[in-house]
Coordinates of C-alpha atoms in Angstrom, one line a residue:
M53 CA 43.3 64.4 112.7
N54 CA 43.7 66.2 109.4
T55 CA 40.2 66.3 107.4
P56 CA 39.6 67.3 104.1
E57 CA 39.0 70.8 103.4
N58 CA 35.6 72.0 104.0
G59 CA 34.9 68.8 106.2
N60 CA 32.2 68.7 108.9
D61 CA 32.8 68.9 112.5
I62 CA 35.4 66.6 114.3
L63 CA 33.9 64.8 117.2
T64 CA 36.0 62.6 119.7
A65 CA 34.6 59.4 121.1
W66 CA 35.7 57.6 123.9
Y67 CA 35.4 54.6 125.4
Q68 CA 36.6 53.2 128.5
I69 CA 36.6 49.6 129.5
A70 CA 37.8 48.0 132.9
V71 CA 39.8 44.7 132.9
P72 CA 38.2 42.6 134.6
D73 CA 40.5 39.7 136.8
A74 CA 39.3 36.8 134.4
A75 CA 41.0 38.4 131.4
Q76 CA 44.1 39.0 133.2
P77 CA 46.9 36.8 131.5
A78 CA 49.0 34.1 132.9
S79 CA 52.3 35.4 134.2
G80 CA 54.8 36.4 132.1
R81 CA 52.7 37.0 128.9
P82 CA 51.4 40.5 127.6
L83 CA 47.4 41.5 127.9
R84 CA 46.1 41.4 124.3
L85 CA 43.1 43.6 122.9
Y86 CA 41.4 42.3 120.2
L87 CA 38.9 44.2 117.8
P88 CA 37.3 42.8 114.7
R89 CA 36.2 45.8 113.4
W90 CA 35.9 49.5 113.8
Q91 CA 34.6 51.8 110.8
T92 CA 34.1 55.6 110.5
V93 CA 36.2 58.4 108.6
G94 CA 38.7 59.2 111.3
Q95 CA 41.6 57.8 113.4
I96 CA 41.4 55.2 116.1
A97 CA 44.1 55.3 119.3
V98 CA 44.2 52.8 122.2
Y99 CA 45.4 53.6 125.8
A100 CA 46.8 51.4 128.8
D101 CA 46.3 53.3 132.1
S102 CA 46.4 56.9 130.3
R103 CA 49.8 55.5 128.3
L104 CA 49.2 55.4 124.5
V105 CA 50.3 51.6 122.9
F106 CA 48.5 52.0 119.4
R107 CA 47.5 54.7 117.2
S108 CA 46.5 54.2 113.4
G109 CA 49.1 55.2 111.0
A110 CA 47.2 55.9 107.9
G111 CA 44.6 58.8 107.1
P112 CA 41.0 59.4 108.7
I113 CA 39.2 58.0 105.4
W114 CA 41.1 54.9 104.3
N115 CA 42.2 53.7 107.7
G116 CA 42.3 50.1 108.0
F117 CA 39.1 49.8 108.9
N118 CA 38.6 46.3 107.5
H119 CA 41.7 45.0 109.3
P120 CA 41.0 43.5 113.2
L121 CA 42.8 45.5 115.8
W122 CA 45.4 43.4 117.5
V123 CA 47.2 45.2 120.2
A124 CA 49.7 44.2 122.8
L125 CA 48.6 46.2 126.2
G126 CA 51.3 45.3 128.5
G127 CA 51.9 42.7 131.6
A128 CA 54.7 41.1 130.3
A129 CA 57.3 39.7 133.2
D130 CA 58.6 43.5 133.4
D131 CA 55.4 45.2 133.0
A132 CA 52.4 45.0 135.3
P133 CA 48.9 44.5 133.1
P134 CA 47.0 47.8 132.9
E135 CA 43.3 48.2 134.9
T136 CA 41.2 50.0 132.3
V137 CA 41.7 50.7 128.7
V138 CA 40.5 53.6 126.6
I139 CA 39.8 53.8 123.2
R140 CA 39.3 57.1 121.7
V141 CA 37.9 57.4 118.1
D142 CA 38.2 60.9 116.4
H143 CA 35.7 61.2 113.4
L144 CA 33.5 63.4 111.5
R145 CA 30.5 64.2 112.6
S146 CA 28.4 63.1 109.5
A147 CA 30.6 59.8 109.0
G148 CA 28.7 57.7 111.7
L149 CA 30.8 55.3 114.3
A150 CA 30.7 51.6 115.3
L151 CA 32.8 49.8 117.2
S152 CA 32.4 45.9 117.3
S153 CA 32.9 43.6 120.5
V154 CA 36.0 44.5 122.2
W155 CA 38.0 41.0 123.4
L156 CA 40.6 41.3 126.4
G157 CA 42.9 38.2 127.2
D158 CA 45.7 36.3 126.6
E159 CA 47.3 36.4 123.6
K160 CA 46.9 32.3 122.9
Q161 CA 43.5 32.9 124.3
L162 CA 42.4 35.0 121.6
S163 CA 45.4 34.6 118.9
Q164 CA 43.2 31.7 117.0
R165 CA 39.8 33.7 117.0
R166 CA 42.1 36.8 115.6
W167 CA 43.6 34.7 113.0
W168 CA 40.4 33.1 111.5
R169 CA 38.8 36.3 111.6
D170 CA 42.1 38.3 110.1
F171 CA 41.9 35.6 107.1
F172 CA 38.2 35.7 106.1
Q173 CA 38.2 39.3 106.9
T174 CA 41.2 40.5 105.0
D175 CA 43.5 37.5 104.0
L176 CA 41.0 35.5 101.7
T177 CA 40.1 38.3 99.5
A178 CA 43.8 39.5 99.1
I179 CA 44.7 36.1 97.7
L180 CA 41.4 35.1 95.5
S181 CA 42.3 38.7 94.1
A182 CA 45.5 38.4 93.5
A183 CA 44.7 34.5 91.8
F184 CA 42.4 36.3 89.5
L185 CA 44.5 39.0 88.5
L186 CA 47.6 36.7 87.8
I187 CA 45.2 34.6 85.4
G188 CA 43.5 37.7 83.9
F189 CA 47.1 38.5 82.6
F190 CA 47.5 35.1 81.1
A191 CA 44.0 35.6 79.0
L192 CA 45.4 39.2 78.5
G193 CA 48.4 37.4 76.4
I194 CA 45.5 35.3 74.7
W195 CA 43.5 38.4 73.9
L196 CA 46.9 39.9 72.2
L197 CA 47.5 37.2 69.8
R198 CA 43.8 36.3 69.1
R199 CA 41.8 39.5 70.0
E200 CA 38.6 38.0 70.8
A201 CA 36.6 40.2 73.1
M202 CA 36.3 37.4 75.8
Y203 CA 39.8 37.0 77.0
G204 CA 40.1 40.9 76.9
L205 CA 37.3 41.5 79.4
F206 CA 37.9 38.8 81.7
F207 CA 41.2 40.6 82.3
L208 CA 39.5 44.0 82.7
V209 CA 37.0 42.2 85.2
S210 CA 40.4 40.9 86.9
L211 CA 42.2 44.1 87.2
F212 CA 39.2 46.1 88.0
N213 CA 38.2 43.6 90.5
F214 CA 41.6 43.7 92.5
T215 CA 41.8 47.7 92.6
R216 CA 38.6 47.5 93.9
N217 CA 39.5 45.1 96.9
L218 CA 42.5 47.1 97.3
H219 CA 39.6 48.9 99.8
F220 CA 39.3 46.0 102.6
H221 CA 43.3 45.3 102.3
Q222 CA 45.0 48.5 102.6
G223 CA 44.8 51.3 105.5
L224 CA 47.3 49.4 108.1
E225 CA 50.1 51.9 106.8
P226 CA 50.3 55.4 104.9
L227 CA 49.4 55.1 101.3
P228 CA 51.6 55.3 98.7
I229 CA 49.1 58.2 96.7
S230 CA 46.8 60.6 98.1
E231 CA 43.8 59.5 99.8
A232 CA 41.7 61.6 97.4
W233 CA 43.3 59.5 94.4
Y234 CA 43.3 56.5 96.4
G235 CA 39.4 56.7 97.2
W236 CA 38.7 58.1 93.5
M237 CA 40.4 54.9 92.0
T238 CA 38.8 52.1 94.5
I239 CA 35.2 53.4 94.1
N240 CA 35.0 53.6 90.5
S241 CA 36.9 50.4 89.8
A242 CA 33.8 48.8 91.8
F243 CA 31.4 50.6 88.9
W244 CA 33.9 49.3 86.2
A245 CA 34.6 45.8 87.6
L246 CA 30.5 45.6 87.3
V247 CA 30.3 47.0 84.0
T248 CA 32.7 44.8 82.2
A249 CA 31.4 41.5 84.0
Y250 CA 27.8 42.3 82.5
I251 CA 29.4 43.0 79.0
F252 CA 31.6 39.7 79.6
G253 CA 27.9 38.0 80.1
F254 CA 26.3 39.4 77.5
R255 CA 29.1 38.0 75.1
L256 CA 28.7 34.9 77.1
Y257 CA 25.2 34.3 75.8
A258 CA 25.5 36.3 72.6
A259 CA 23.2 38.4 73.4
K260 CA 23.5 42.0 71.6
F261 CA 22.6 45.3 73.8
P262 CA 24.8 48.1 72.2
L263 CA 22.7 51.2 73.5
I264 CA 22.9 49.2 77.0
E265 CA 26.5 48.8 76.4
R266 CA 27.4 52.0 75.2
A267 CA 25.1 53.6 78.1
L268 CA 27.1 52.0 80.9
V269 CA 30.6 52.8 79.4
I270 CA 29.5 56.5 79.2
M271 CA 27.7 56.9 83.0
T272 CA 30.6 55.1 84.1
V273 CA 33.1 57.5 82.5
M274 CA 31.4 60.4 83.2
A275 CA 31.2 58.8 87.0
A276 CA 35.2 58.7 87.1
I277 CA 35.2 62.4 85.8
I278 CA 33.0 63.8 87.7
S279 CA 34.7 62.2 90.8
L280 CA 38.1 63.4 90.1
P281 CA 40.3 64.7 92.8
G282 CA 40.3 68.6 92.5
L283 CA 37.4 69.1 90.6
T284 CA 35.0 70.9 92.5
L285 CA 31.8 69.9 90.8
I286 CA 31.1 67.3 94.0
P287 CA 33.1 68.4 97.3
L288 CA 33.9 65.7 99.2
T289 CA 32.9 62.9 97.1
W290 CA 34.0 60.4 99.9
L291 CA 31.1 61.6 101.7
L292 CA 28.9 60.9 98.8
T293 CA 29.7 57.5 98.9
P294 CA 26.7 55.5 100.5
T295 CA 24.5 57.6 98.0
L296 CA 26.6 56.4 94.9
Y297 CA 26.5 52.5 95.8
L298 CA 22.8 53.2 96.3
G299 CA 22.7 54.1 92.7
V300 CA 24.9 51.5 92.3
L301 CA 22.5 48.9 93.5
V302 CA 19.6 50.1 91.4
G303 CA 21.8 49.9 88.2
I304 CA 22.6 46.1 89.3
V305 CA 19.2 45.2 89.6
A306 CA 18.1 46.6 86.4
M307 CA 21.1 44.8 84.8
T308 CA 20.6 41.4 86.8
L309 CA 16.8 41.4 84.9
I310 CA 18.4 42.0 81.8
S311 CA 20.9 39.5 81.8
I312 CA 18.7 37.2 83.6
R313 CA 16.3 37.4 80.6
A314 CA 19.2 37.4 77.8
A315 CA 20.9 34.3 79.7
W316 CA 17.5 32.7 80.1
R317 CA 17.2 32.7 76.2
A318 CA 20.9 31.5 75.5
R319 CA 19.4 28.4 77.9
S320 CA 23.4 27.2 78.1
G321 CA 25.3 25.7 81.1
E322 CA 27.4 28.9 81.3
A323 CA 24.3 31.7 81.2
M324 CA 22.5 29.4 84.0
L325 CA 25.9 29.9 86.2
V326 CA 25.9 33.6 85.5
I327 CA 22.0 33.9 86.5
A328 CA 23.2 32.2 89.6
W329 CA 25.6 34.8 90.0
S330 CA 23.6 37.7 89.1
L331 CA 20.8 36.9 91.4
L332 CA 23.3 36.5 94.5
I333 CA 25.1 40.1 93.7
I334 CA 21.6 41.8 94.6
P335 CA 21.3 40.8 98.2
T336 CA 25.2 40.8 98.7
A337 CA 25.2 44.5 97.6
L338 CA 22.3 45.1 99.6
H339 CA 23.7 43.7 103.0
D340 CA 27.2 45.5 102.5
L341 CA 25.2 48.6 101.8
M342 CA 23.4 48.2 104.9
L343 CA 26.5 47.5 106.6
Q344 CA 28.4 50.5 105.8
N345 CA 25.7 52.7 106.7
Y346 CA 25.5 50.8 110.0
R347 CA 21.8 49.0 109.6
L348 CA 23.3 45.5 110.3
D349 CA 26.1 44.5 113.0
I350 CA 29.2 45.9 112.4
E351 CA 31.0 42.6 112.9
Q352 CA 29.5 40.6 109.8
L353 CA 31.5 40.5 106.8
Y354 CA 31.4 42.5 103.8
L355 CA 30.3 39.9 101.0
M356 CA 30.7 41.6 97.7
P357 CA 34.5 41.0 97.7
Y358 CA 33.6 37.2 97.5
T359 CA 30.3 37.6 95.4
M360 CA 32.3 39.4 92.8
L361 CA 35.6 37.0 93.4
G362 CA 32.8 34.3 92.7
F363 CA 32.9 35.4 89.0
F364 CA 36.4 34.2 88.9
P365 CA 35.3 30.4 88.7
I366 CA 32.3 30.9 86.4
I367 CA 35.0 32.5 84.0
L368 CA 37.6 29.9 84.6
Y369 CA 34.5 27.2 83.9
V370 CA 33.8 29.0 80.7
M371 CA 37.3 29.0 79.3
L372 CA 37.8 25.5 80.4
K373 CA 35.1 24.5 78.5
R374 CA 35.9 26.5 75.6
Y375 CA 39.4 25.0 75.8
T376 CA 37.9 21.5 76.0
S377 CA 35.5 22.1 73.3
A378 CA 37.7 23.0 71.0
L379 CA 40.2 20.0 71.6
H380 CA 36.7 17.8 70.9
K381 CA 36.0 20.0 67.8
A382 CA 39.8 19.1 66.9
E383 CA 39.7 15.6 67.6
R384 CA 36.5 15.4 65.6
S385 CA 37.9 17.4 62.7
N386 CA 40.7 15.2 62.7
A387 CA 38.5 12.0 62.7
D388 CA 36.5 13.1 59.5
L389 CA 39.4 14.3 57.9
Q390 CA 40.8 10.5 58.2
I391 CA 37.4 9.2 57.6
S392 CA 37.3 11.9 54.4
L393 CA 40.8 11.0 53.5
K394 CA 40.4 7.3 53.4
A395 CA 37.1 7.8 50.7
K396 CA 39.4 10.0 49.2
E397 CA 41.5 7.6 49.2
V398 CA 39.4 4.8 47.6
E399 CA 38.3 7.2 45.2
L400 CA 41.6 8.0 44.0
G401 CA 42.2 4.6 43.7
E402 CA 39.2 3.8 41.6
S403 CA 40.1 6.8 39.5
Y404 CA 43.4 5.1 39.3
A405 CA 42.5 1.9 37.9
R406 CA 39.9 3.9 35.7
L407 CA 42.3 5.6 34.2
R408 CA 45.0 2.2 33.9
V409 CA 42.2 0.7 32.1
I410 CA 41.6 3.7 29.7
E411 CA 45.3 4.3 29.3
N412 CA 45.9 0.2 28.4
E413 CA 42.7 0.8 26.1
Q414 CA 44.7 3.7 24.4
V415 CA 47.8 2.4 24.6
L416 CA 46.7 -1.0 22.5
G417 CA 44.6 1.0 20.3
A418 CA 47.8 2.9 19.4
E419 CA 49.2 0.1 18.9
R420 CA 47.1 -1.4 17.0
Q421 CA 46.6 1.2 14.9
R422 CA 50.4 1.5 14.2
L423 CA 50.5 -2.2 13.1
M424 CA 47.9 -1.3 11.0
Q425 CA 49.5 1.6 9.4
D426 CA 53.4 0.0 9.3
M427 CA 51.6 -3.0 7.7
H428 CA 49.6 -1.0 5.5
D429 CA 53.1 1.1 4.4
G430 CA 55.4 -1.7 4.4
L431 CA 53.6 -5.1 3.9
G432 CA 50.9 -3.8 2.0
A433 CA 52.9 -1.7 -0.1
S434 CA 55.4 -4.8 -0.7
L435 CA 52.5 -7.4 -1.8
M436 CA 50.8 -4.2 -4.2
G437 CA 54.1 -4.9 -5.8
A438 CA 54.5 -8.6 -5.8
L439 CA 51.1 -8.7 -7.4
K440 CA 51.2 -6.0 -10.1
A441 CA 54.6 -8.3 -10.8
V442 CA 52.7 -11.2 -11.5
E443 CA 50.3 -9.2 -13.4
S444 CA 52.8 -7.9 -15.8
G445 CA 54.2 -11.1 -16.2
R446 CA 57.6 -10.4 -14.4
P447 CA 58.3 -14.0 -12.3
L448 CA 61.7 -12.9 -11.6
D449 CA 60.8 -9.8 -9.7
L450 CA 58.2 -11.9 -7.2
S451 CA 60.7 -13.7 -5.2
E452 CA 62.6 -10.4 -4.5
I453 CA 59.5 -8.9 -3.8
L454 CA 57.9 -11.4 -1.6
R455 CA 61.4 -11.6 -0.1
E456 CA 60.8 -7.9 0.9
C457 CA 57.4 -8.4 2.2
I458 CA 58.9 -11.2 4.7
D459 CA 61.6 -8.5 5.6
D460 CA 59.0 -5.8 6.8
L461 CA 56.4 -8.7 8.5
K462 CA 60.1 -9.2 10.7
L463 CA 60.6 -6.0 11.6
A464 CA 57.1 -5.2 12.2
I465 CA 57.7 -8.5 14.7
D466 CA 61.1 -7.2 16.3
S467 CA 59.9 -3.7 16.7
L468 CA 57.0 -5.5 19.5
E469 CA 60.3 -6.8 21.3
P470 CA 60.7 -5.5 24.9
I471 CA 63.6 -3.5 23.9
Q472 CA 63.5 -1.6 27.0
S473 CA 65.5 1.5 25.1
D474 CA 68.2 -0.7 24.0
L475 CA 69.6 0.5 20.6
L476 CA 72.2 -2.1 21.0
L477 CA 69.8 -5.0 21.3
L478 CA 67.6 -3.7 18.4
L479 CA 70.1 -3.4 16.1
A480 CA 71.5 -6.8 17.2
T481 CA 67.8 -8.0 16.4
L482 CA 68.1 -6.7 12.9
R483 CA 71.7 -8.1 12.5
F484 CA 70.0 -11.7 13.3
R485 CA 67.6 -10.9 10.7
L486 CA 69.6 -9.9 7.6
G487 CA 72.7 -11.6 8.4
A488 CA 72.3 -14.4 5.9
R489 CA 70.8 -12.5 2.8
L490 CA 73.6 -10.0 3.1
E491 CA 75.9 -13.0 3.1
Q492 CA 73.8 -14.6 -0.1
A493 CA 74.4 -11.3 -1.7
G494 CA 78.0 -11.7 -1.9
V495 CA 78.3 -8.7 1.1
S496 CA 80.1 -8.9 4.1
L497 CA 78.6 -7.0 7.6
H498 CA 81.0 -6.1 10.1
W499 CA 80.0 -5.1 13.3
H500 CA 82.0 -2.2 15.3
V501 CA 79.3 -1.1 18.2
E502 CA 80.7 0.4 21.7
D503 CA 78.5 0.9 24.4
I504 CA 76.2 3.5 24.3
P505 CA 73.6 5.3 26.6
R506 CA 69.9 4.2 26.7
I507 CA 67.6 6.2 25.0
E508 CA 64.7 6.3 27.5
W509 CA 61.7 7.5 24.1
L510 CA 62.8 4.6 22.3
N511 CA 59.4 3.0 21.8
P512 CA 58.2 0.2 19.4
H513 CA 56.9 2.9 17.0
S514 CA 60.0 4.8 17.0
A515 CA 62.5 1.3 17.2
L516 CA 60.5 0.6 13.9
H517 CA 61.4 3.8 12.2
V518 CA 65.1 2.9 13.3
L519 CA 64.6 -0.5 11.7
R520 CA 63.7 0.7 8.7
I521 CA 66.1 3.4 8.0
V522 CA 69.0 0.8 9.0
Q523 CA 67.2 -1.6 6.7
E524 CA 66.7 0.7 3.3
V525 CA 70.2 2.1 3.8
L526 CA 71.9 -1.5 3.8
A527 CA 69.2 -1.9 0.6
N528 CA 70.8 0.9 -1.1
A529 CA 74.3 -0.7 -0.3
V530 CA 74.0 -3.6 -1.4
K531 CA 71.4 -2.9 -4.9
H532 CA 72.6 0.8 -5.8
A533 CA 75.8 1.2 -4.7
Q534 CA 77.2 -2.1 -5.5
A535 CA 79.1 -2.6 -2.0
S536 CA 80.9 -6.0 -1.1
A537 CA 81.5 -4.5 2.3
V538 CA 79.4 -2.8 4.9
T539 CA 80.6 -1.6 8.4
L540 CA 77.9 -0.8 11.1
A541 CA 79.0 1.1 14.1
T542 CA 77.8 2.8 17.5
K543 CA 79.2 6.0 19.2
T544 CA 78.4 8.7 21.3
R545 CA 78.3 12.0 20.1
G546 CA 77.8 15.5 22.7
N547 CA 73.8 14.8 23.4
H548 CA 73.7 12.0 20.5
V549 CA 73.7 8.5 19.7
V550 CA 75.3 7.8 16.3
V551 CA 74.4 4.8 14.1
V552 CA 77.1 4.8 11.3
I553 CA 76.6 2.5 8.3
E554 CA 79.8 3.0 5.8
D555 CA 79.9 0.7 2.6
N556 CA 82.8 0.4 -0.5
G557 CA 80.4 0.9 -3.1
I558 CA 80.5 3.3 -5.9
G559 CA 79.0 6.5 -4.0
F560 CA 76.5 8.6 -5.0
D561 CA 75.9 12.6 -4.8
A562 CA 73.4 12.9 -2.3
S563 CA 72.4 16.3 -3.1
A564 CA 71.8 15.5 -6.7
P565 CA 67.9 15.2 -7.7
R566 CA 68.3 12.3 -9.3
A567 CA 70.0 10.8 -6.3
R568 CA 67.3 11.6 -3.8
G569 CA 64.9 9.0 -5.0
R570 CA 62.3 7.5 -3.2
G571 CA 64.6 5.3 -0.6
V572 CA 66.4 8.7 0.2
S573 CA 63.1 10.6 0.8
N574 CA 61.9 7.8 3.0
V575 CA 65.2 7.8 5.1
L576 CA 64.6 11.4 5.6
R577 CA 61.3 11.4 6.6
R578 CA 61.3 8.7 8.9
A579 CA 64.3 10.4 10.4
Q580 CA 62.2 13.5 10.9
A581 CA 59.4 11.6 12.4
I582 CA 61.5 10.4 15.3
G583 CA 63.2 13.8 15.7
A584 CA 66.5 12.2 14.5
Q585 CA 69.0 13.5 11.9
A586 CA 70.4 11.8 9.0
S587 CA 73.2 12.6 6.4
W588 CA 75.2 10.9 4.0
N589 CA 78.7 11.9 3.2
S590 CA 79.6 9.9 -0.7
R591 CA 83.0 9.5 -2.6
P592 CA 84.1 7.4 -5.1
G593 CA 84.8 4.4 -3.3
G594 CA 82.6 4.4 -0.6
T595 CA 79.4 6.2 1.0
Q596 CA 79.3 6.9 5.1
F597 CA 75.5 7.5 6.4
E598 CA 75.1 8.8 9.8
L599 CA 71.5 8.7 11.9
A600 CA 72.0 11.2 14.8
L601 CA 69.3 10.0 17.9
P602 CA 68.7 12.6 20.4
L603 CA 69.4 11.1 24.1
Q604 CA 66.3 13.5 25.7
A605 CA 62.7 13.0 23.9
P606 CA 62.6 15.0 20.9
Q607 CA 59.7 17.5 19.9
V608 CA 58.1 16.1 17.0
S609 CA 55.0 17.9 15.5
Q610 CA 53.3 14.6 13.7
P611 CA 54.0 11.2 13.6
A612 CA 55.0 9.5 10.3
S613 CA 52.3 7.8 8.2
Y614 CA 54.4 5.5 5.9

């Protein structure tokens, strides 16, 4: 047997067993040896009538001690069953030695017993450790996305627990790495698994122990450094494993008490589960320590792998509860959001209703103000003129002034009609109002209009300005230009709609100061008030007037007050 450098003396233990008649297998079946467990630092070999039938293939330290031996001893159809079986164990003097009960018999008789033992002793913990690690990688993915410490600790616990449990699964075949490094990895992973599990518990019930956590990490790192293979600080670290485990047991007791106190303060269901798990660790750790030091029956199972795996469903429960809690919060948030949204909709509807009332009041007020201003500037001025005519004794002018008053009143009424931005309809209304008067004055009105775009910004206030501009131009053509024919036309020019009024009168010089009387000035001011452009082209024999209205709403600094 190869032993580490500076190892203790090697002893060889021999166990000879006579095969009883009752253990002899049926004809044609081999005799089997079933050994539930053997434990030492060394190697084992099995002989059947001095013939070697089995030898452990791994090293002396990690030698597959936790795997039951299942050895065929011979006795098949062409081979007589052995009469004696010899078990040889080479081991270190300081390591101790223990063998469980030895079973000899037919394969059919022992296979079921061996299967159950192998399942609970090695296979079950291996399967659960692998499942724990697989879900741990899922938690690692969540941690990479969300950076929540709970998920990162979950992964570390699963990783260290899987590495630690390799101690109970490996050993039937030679290890892929040296025994020294394998031992260093499995022993230290036990410490790290406990440390990360306790820190996970602290995070679970929101307990803050920064000094304790820092001390645990520092001590675990120091233990890993001191036990590094190749360092001479502690030679033959594997021989000190029982002492190290005893120190770990003391630490488990201390950390369990701290965890119980913190979990009790949290008073949550998850904290109670952690308390139960923490209380379970102490007796199972003590049990395994006694089993390792040959203080208990060697056929008993090591319980710490199961206890550490008991942390697995606790973590799953915590994660599941957090997930369902997040779903419930999202559902409550959605419900609260719907309630809030409905309340906001009601509030917004009420606000819109108030705004509509205010807007209607403003529209009515503005329209009332416009009518007052229009009646003051138009009808009021005409009535004042009528009053002065009566007072000055000019009755002939009175009828003309009263006609102008009636025209102004009709224009104000026409401006209230819902023309819906239709300039042609507005002009047609004016033609209906003024057509008879023009005929009485001996002036023929020619109507040459074409389809034009709608002027969306044309409201009653602007419409009244347009009507008064056209009325003023027609009145000038009759009174001052002495025209006998007037033509009104519409056309589109670029981004404008143009109203053209042409007469066959005597014409005038629009640029001359005398020509720019009150009528021309009124037309210009009204055009400016609505963002339009007014122009005259006068010559002997006629005058052409154009009013260009923009299709887009113009920028008007202030409305006209006349």
